[in-house]
Coordinates of C-alpha atoms and ligand atoms in Angstrom, one line a residue:
M1 CA 1.4 -22.9 -25.2
V2 CA -1.4 -21.5 -23.2
E3 CA -1.5 -22.9 -19.6
T4 CA -4.9 -24.5 -18.9
K5 CA -4.3 -25.3 -15.2
K6 CA -5.9 -22.9 -12.8
D7 CA -3.7 -20.2 -11.3
V8 CA -3.5 -21.1 -7.6
R9 CA -3.6 -17.4 -6.8
Q10 CA -7.2 -17.3 -7.8
L11 CA -8.0 -19.3 -4.7
S12 CA -8.8 -17.6 -1.4
L13 CA -6.9 -18.7 1.8
E14 CA -10.0 -20.8 2.8
E15 CA -10.1 -22.5 -0.6
I16 CA -6.4 -23.3 -0.4
Q17 CA -6.9 -24.7 3.1
E18 CA -9.7 -26.9 1.8
F19 CA -7.4 -28.2 -0.9
F20 CA -4.8 -29.1 1.6
V21 CA -7.3 -31.0 3.7
S22 CA -8.5 -32.8 0.5
I23 CA -5.0 -34.1 -0.1
G24 CA -4.6 -35.2 3.6
E25 CA -2.6 -32.3 4.8
K26 CA -3.1 -30.0 7.8
P27 CA -4.8 -26.7 7.0
F28 CA -1.9 -24.6 8.4
R29 CA 0.2 -25.9 5.5
G30 CA -2.3 -24.0 3.3
K31 CA -1.4 -20.8 5.2
Q32 CA 2.3 -21.4 4.4
L33 CA 1.4 -21.7 0.7
Y34 CA -0.6 -18.5 0.9
E35 CA 2.3 -16.7 2.4
W36 CA 4.6 -17.9 -0.3
L37 CA 2.1 -16.7 -3.0
W38 CA 1.5 -13.2 -1.7
K39 CA 3.9 -12.0 1.0
K40 CA 6.9 -13.7 -0.5
S41 CA 5.8 -13.3 -4.1
A42 CA 7.0 -16.8 -5.1
K43 CA 7.3 -17.2 -8.8
D44 CA 7.1 -21.0 -8.8
F45 CA 6.4 -23.9 -6.4
D46 CA 10.0 -25.0 -6.1
Q47 CA 10.8 -21.8 -4.2
M48 CA 8.6 -23.0 -1.4
T49 CA 11.2 -24.8 0.6
N50 CA 9.2 -25.4 3.7
I51 CA 6.5 -27.3 1.8
S52 CA 7.4 -30.9 1.2
L53 CA 8.4 -32.1 -2.2
K54 CA 5.4 -34.5 -2.2
V55 CA 3.0 -31.6 -1.6
R56 CA 4.7 -29.4 -4.1
D57 CA 4.3 -32.1 -6.8
K58 CA 0.6 -32.4 -5.9
L59 CA 0.3 -28.6 -6.3
K60 CA 2.0 -28.7 -9.7
E61 CA -0.4 -31.4 -10.8
H62 CA -3.4 -29.3 -10.1
F63 CA -2.3 -25.7 -10.4
T64 CA 0.1 -23.2 -12.0
I65 CA 1.4 -19.8 -11.1
N66 CA 1.0 -17.5 -14.0
Y67 CA 3.6 -15.1 -12.8
I68 CA 4.2 -12.2 -15.2
Q69 CA 7.5 -12.0 -17.1
V70 CA 9.4 -8.8 -17.6
D71 CA 10.0 -9.3 -21.3
E72 CA 12.0 -6.1 -21.9
M73 CA 13.3 -3.5 -19.5
Q74 CA 14.4 -0.1 -20.7
R75 CA 16.2 2.6 -18.7
S76 CA 15.8 6.3 -19.3
T77 CA 18.7 8.8 -18.9
D78 CA 16.7 10.2 -16.0
G79 CA 16.6 6.9 -14.2
T80 CA 13.0 6.0 -15.1
I81 CA 12.6 2.3 -15.9
K82 CA 9.9 0.9 -18.3
N83 CA 8.9 -2.8 -18.2
A84 CA 7.2 -4.5 -21.0
V85 CA 5.4 -7.2 -19.1
K86 CA 4.3 -10.4 -20.8
L87 CA 1.2 -12.1 -19.5
H88 CA 0.6 -15.8 -19.5
D89 CA -1.4 -15.6 -22.7
G90 CA 1.3 -13.7 -24.5
L91 CA -0.4 -10.2 -24.3
I92 CA 1.8 -7.3 -23.2
V93 CA 1.3 -4.4 -20.9
E94 CA 3.7 -1.8 -19.7
S95 CA 4.6 -0.5 -16.2
V96 CA 7.0 2.2 -15.1
L97 CA 9.3 2.8 -12.1
I98 CA 9.7 6.5 -11.5
P99 CA 12.5 7.5 -9.1
T100 CA 12.8 10.9 -7.4
S101 CA 15.0 12.0 -4.5
K102 CA 12.3 11.0 -2.0
R103 CA 10.2 8.4 -3.8
I104 CA 10.2 5.3 -5.8
T105 CA 6.8 5.2 -7.6
A106 CA 5.3 2.3 -9.5
C107 CA 3.0 3.3 -12.4
I108 CA 1.0 0.2 -13.3
S109 CA -1.5 -0.9 -15.9
S110 CA -5.0 -2.3 -15.2
Q111 CA -6.1 -3.4 -18.7
V112 CA -4.5 -4.6 -21.9
G113 CA -5.3 -1.7 -24.2
C114 CA -8.1 0.7 -23.4
S115 CA -11.7 1.3 -24.6
L116 CA -11.9 5.0 -23.9
D117 CA -10.6 6.7 -27.0
C118 CA -9.2 9.9 -25.4
N119 CA -7.7 11.3 -28.6
F120 CA -4.4 12.5 -27.1
C121 CA -3.4 9.2 -25.5
A122 CA -1.2 6.5 -27.1
T123 CA -2.9 3.6 -25.3
A124 CA -6.2 4.6 -26.8
R125 CA -4.8 3.6 -30.2
L126 CA -4.8 0.0 -29.0
K127 CA -8.1 -1.7 -28.7
R128 CA -9.1 -3.1 -25.3
M129 CA -8.1 -6.7 -25.3
R130 CA -8.9 -7.7 -21.7
N131 CA -8.9 -6.8 -18.1
L132 CA -5.9 -7.7 -15.9
N133 CA -6.4 -10.1 -13.0
P134 CA -5.6 -9.0 -9.5
D135 CA -2.4 -11.1 -9.5
E136 CA -1.2 -9.6 -12.8
I137 CA -1.6 -6.1 -11.3
Y138 CA 0.1 -7.2 -8.1
D139 CA 3.0 -8.8 -10.0
Q140 CA 3.7 -5.5 -11.7
V141 CA 4.1 -3.9 -8.3
V142 CA 6.3 -6.6 -7.1
A143 CA 8.5 -6.4 -10.2
I144 CA 9.0 -2.7 -9.7
K145 CA 9.6 -3.1 -6.0
E146 CA 12.4 -5.6 -6.8
E147 CA 13.9 -3.2 -9.4
G148 CA 13.8 -0.4 -6.9
E149 CA 15.7 -2.5 -4.4
L150 CA 18.2 -3.8 -7.0
Y151 CA 19.0 -0.6 -8.9
F152 CA 18.3 2.1 -6.4
D153 CA 18.7 0.3 -3.1
R154 CA 15.5 1.8 -2.0
P155 CA 12.0 0.6 -1.1
L156 CA 8.9 1.2 -3.2
T157 CA 7.1 4.1 -1.7
N158 CA 4.1 4.9 -4.0
I159 CA 1.8 3.2 -6.5
V160 CA -0.2 5.0 -9.1
Y161 CA -2.8 3.3 -11.3
M162 CA -1.9 5.5 -14.2
G163 CA -0.6 3.0 -16.8
M164 CA -2.6 1.4 -19.5
G165 CA -6.3 1.1 -19.2
E166 CA -9.1 2.5 -17.1
P167 CA -9.1 1.1 -13.6
L168 CA -12.7 1.8 -12.9
L169 CA -13.7 -0.3 -15.9
N170 CA -11.9 -3.2 -14.2
Y171 CA -13.2 -2.3 -10.8
Q172 CA -13.3 -5.5 -8.8
N173 CA -9.9 -6.8 -9.9
V174 CA -8.3 -3.4 -9.2
I175 CA -9.9 -3.3 -5.7
D176 CA -8.8 -6.9 -5.1
S177 CA -5.2 -6.0 -6.1
I178 CA -5.2 -3.1 -3.7
E179 CA -6.5 -5.3 -1.0
K180 CA -3.5 -7.6 -1.5
I181 CA -1.0 -4.8 -1.8
T182 CA -2.1 -3.2 1.4
S183 CA -2.8 -6.4 3.4
P184 CA -0.3 -7.5 6.0
T185 CA -0.5 -10.9 4.3
G186 CA 0.6 -9.2 1.1
L187 CA 2.9 -6.2 0.7
G188 CA 1.6 -4.4 3.7
M189 CA 1.7 -1.0 2.0
S190 CA -0.3 1.9 3.2
P191 CA -3.3 2.8 1.0
K192 CA -2.4 6.5 1.5
R193 CA 0.5 5.8 -0.8
I194 CA -1.8 4.5 -3.6
T195 CA -3.5 6.7 -6.2
L196 CA -6.1 5.5 -8.6
S197 CA -6.4 7.7 -11.7
T198 CA -9.6 7.7 -13.7
V199 CA -11.1 9.3 -16.7
G200 CA -14.0 10.0 -14.3
I201 CA -16.9 7.6 -14.2
P202 CA -19.4 9.1 -11.8
K203 CA -21.2 5.9 -10.9
M204 CA -18.0 4.1 -10.0
I205 CA -16.6 7.1 -8.1
K206 CA -19.8 7.1 -5.9
R207 CA -19.5 3.3 -5.4
M208 CA -15.8 3.7 -4.3
A209 CA -16.9 6.4 -1.9
D210 CA -19.7 4.3 -0.5
E211 CA -17.3 1.4 0.0
E212 CA -15.1 3.9 2.0
V213 CA -11.9 2.9 0.2
K214 CA -8.7 4.3 1.8
F215 CA -6.6 5.2 -1.3
N216 CA -6.4 8.5 -3.2
L217 CA -8.3 9.5 -6.2
A218 CA -7.0 11.4 -9.3
V219 CA -9.2 12.5 -12.2
S220 CA -8.1 13.3 -15.7
L221 CA -10.0 16.5 -16.2
H222 CA -8.1 18.4 -19.0
S223 CA -11.0 20.8 -19.4
A224 CA -13.7 22.2 -17.2
I225 CA -15.7 23.2 -20.2
D226 CA -18.0 20.4 -21.5
E227 CA -17.6 21.2 -25.2
T228 CA -13.8 21.1 -25.1
R229 CA -13.7 18.1 -22.9
S230 CA -16.2 16.1 -25.0
R231 CA -14.1 16.8 -28.1
M232 CA -11.0 15.2 -26.5
M233 CA -12.6 12.6 -24.2
P234 CA -15.7 10.9 -25.6
I235 CA -16.6 9.7 -22.1
N236 CA -17.7 13.3 -21.3
E237 CA -20.7 12.9 -23.7
K238 CA -22.0 10.0 -21.5
S239 CA -21.4 11.8 -18.2
N240 CA -20.7 15.5 -18.3
L241 CA -18.8 17.7 -15.9
S242 CA -21.7 18.5 -13.6
E243 CA -22.3 14.7 -13.0
L244 CA -18.7 14.2 -12.5
L245 CA -18.6 17.1 -10.0
E246 CA -21.5 15.7 -8.1
S247 CA -19.8 12.3 -7.7
L248 CA -16.6 14.0 -6.5
Q249 CA -18.5 16.0 -3.9
H250 CA -19.9 12.7 -2.7
W251 CA -16.4 11.2 -2.7
Y252 CA -15.2 14.1 -0.5
N253 CA -18.1 13.9 1.8
K254 CA -17.6 10.2 2.4
T255 CA -13.9 10.0 2.5
G256 CA -12.7 13.4 3.5
R257 CA -9.9 13.1 0.9
T258 CA -9.0 15.8 -1.6
V259 CA -9.3 15.0 -5.3
T260 CA -6.3 15.6 -7.6
F261 CA -7.1 16.9 -11.1
E262 CA -4.7 15.9 -13.9
Y263 CA -4.7 18.6 -16.5
V264 CA -2.7 19.1 -19.7
V265 CA -2.7 22.5 -21.3
W266 CA -2.6 22.3 -25.1
K267 CA -1.8 25.0 -27.6
G268 CA -4.9 26.4 -29.2
I269 CA -7.2 24.0 -27.3
N270 CA -7.4 25.0 -23.7
D271 CA -4.6 27.5 -23.3
D272 CA -6.7 30.6 -22.9
E273 CA -8.0 32.5 -19.9
E274 CA -11.5 31.3 -20.3
H275 CA -10.4 27.7 -19.8
A276 CA -8.2 28.6 -16.9
R277 CA -11.0 30.5 -15.1
A278 CA -13.4 27.6 -15.8
L279 CA -10.9 25.2 -14.1
A280 CA -10.5 27.5 -11.1
K281 CA -14.3 27.8 -10.7
Y282 CA -14.7 24.0 -11.0
C283 CA -12.0 23.4 -8.3
G284 CA -13.8 25.9 -6.1
K285 CA -16.7 23.5 -5.9
V286 CA -14.9 20.5 -4.5
A287 CA -11.8 20.0 -2.3
S288 CA -9.2 19.5 -4.9
K289 CA -5.8 20.3 -6.2
V290 CA -4.4 20.5 -9.8
N291 CA -1.4 18.8 -11.4
L292 CA -0.5 20.5 -14.6
I293 CA 1.1 17.7 -16.6
E294 CA 3.4 18.2 -19.5
Y295 CA 2.1 16.9 -22.8
N296 CA 3.9 14.0 -24.4
P297 CA 3.4 14.1 -28.1
I298 CA 2.3 10.7 -29.5
D299 CA 2.4 11.8 -33.2
D300 CA 2.6 15.1 -35.1
G301 CA -1.2 15.4 -34.8
E302 CA -3.3 18.3 -33.5
F303 CA -2.0 18.2 -29.9
Q304 CA 0.9 20.3 -28.9
Q305 CA 2.1 21.4 -25.5
A306 CA 1.1 25.0 -24.7
A307 CA 3.8 27.8 -24.3
P308 CA 5.4 28.3 -20.9
E309 CA 3.6 31.6 -20.4
K310 CA 0.3 29.9 -20.8
I311 CA 1.2 27.5 -18.0
E312 CA 2.2 30.5 -15.9
M313 CA -1.2 32.2 -16.7
Y314 CA -2.9 29.0 -15.4
E315 CA -0.8 29.0 -12.2
Q316 CA -1.6 32.7 -11.5
I317 CA -5.3 32.3 -12.1
L318 CA -5.5 29.1 -10.0
E319 CA -3.4 30.6 -7.2
S320 CA -5.5 33.8 -7.1
K321 CA -8.5 31.5 -6.4
R322 CA -6.5 29.7 -3.7
V323 CA -6.3 26.4 -5.7
V324 CA -3.2 24.4 -5.0
V325 CA -1.4 23.8 -8.3
N326 CA 1.7 21.8 -9.1
V327 CA 3.5 21.8 -12.5
R328 CA 4.7 18.3 -13.3
R329 CA 7.6 17.6 -15.6
S330 CA 7.6 14.4 -17.7
R331 CA 9.8 11.5 -16.8
G332 CA 11.2 8.8 -19.1
K333 CA 10.3 10.5 -22.4
D334 CA 13.3 9.1 -24.2
I335 CA 12.0 5.5 -23.7
D336 CA 8.3 6.4 -24.3
A337 CA 7.5 5.8 -20.6
A338 CA 5.9 9.2 -20.0
C339 CA 2.2 9.7 -19.3
G340 CA 0.0 8.7 -22.1
Q341 CA 2.9 7.1 -24.1
L342 CA 2.4 3.5 -22.9
A343 CA 1.4 1.6 -26.0
N344 CA 3.8 -1.3 -26.4
K345 CA 5.4 -0.5 -29.8
S346 CA 6.6 -4.1 -30.2
Ligands
SAH401 N1 -7.5 5.8 -17.6 C1 -6.9 6.5 -16.5 C2 -5.4 6.2 -16.3 C3 -4.5 6.1 -17.5 S1 -3.9 7.6 -18.2 C4 -7.1 8.0 -16.7 O1 -7.7 8.4 -17.7 O2 -6.7 8.7 -15.7 C5 -2.9 8.4 -17.1 C6 -2.8 10.0 -17.3 O3 -2.1 10.3 -18.5 C7 -4.2 10.6 -17.5 O4 -4.3 11.8 -16.7 C8 -4.2 10.9 -19.0 O5 -5.1 11.9 -19.3 C9 -2.8 11.3 -19.2 N2 -2.3 11.3 -20.6 C10 -2.8 10.5 -21.6 N3 -2.1 10.8 -22.7 C11 -1.2 11.7 -22.4 C12 -0.2 12.4 -23.1 N4 0.1 12.1 -24.4 N5 0.6 13.3 -22.5 C13 0.4 13.6 -21.2 N6 -0.6 13.0 -20.4 C14 -1.3 12.1 -21.0

């Protein structure tokens, strides 16, 4: 059954306090509820032991807490954990815990499905069903934080908005979730440990820059040649590489923070010197670094990972132009938890 009561987490602190006054309670009681909801990530009202039973009953009468449910958890041989997360309306998104020696990273989703049609990505095969609410994004982080503590005995250190969906097409909810994650009344994490990954929507990148957000930006570039990029990522036909560049320069001028370009090298598509040189030139125009990501095949289609010597060729050309480049190995491949594989097969 779909819950029809309002999720109490859609209320601001002020609105919660007003509700408490309306039921004859002191406003500071509202503060206690708010703390349970966000800082203590309460999953139901009965956990809130310092709130009287009478008030808890009143709350239950009026509101619900649509906490996400981890429907299925899979563990990879490399330690990566994938959660299939069920939302209150039965839809499912996926999120991933990536452990390394220094970090526990949460890779979280911002939309159910995706509308962008990048033709190498598994999520693109699902149609976009809806945006996630701030609390649904927040809950994914909390679930992974708890798994990190339980299975690795370590705190969550980083969050990447690199799961399903395009965060800049769900802008306000994503910003609100980050506000909660970084607030001392929420998880109190540093925005420096958060990275938003986007296909690259210039108008929204400029807006973020103007709002002086404090988190990091990654852009899925994959080619610095318009013709090639447009063939893989239809968004590039709406806003091309030069528009994207202009927005990134604006981002850097406003925030002073370097952009990370995510880039996959595919056999026969962008694995030649011309593409590598175009990338180096593009990087020369804005403060940036490059992550070369391994390709995770989603079917036996046209996309295949380029040969190792092609990756070396990229590294050499980029380094010769003083561009910082990292080669990133995939994690969680055996459970379909790697980049671009999130698609919820069930
Ligand atoms: N919409 C956002 C975030 C989701 S995709 C974005 O486009 O950035 C997260 C990253 O995985 C992106 O860099 C995307 O290009 C990359 N990706 C998608 N499919 C992939 C695949 N099959 N193998 C490797 N990376 C992939």
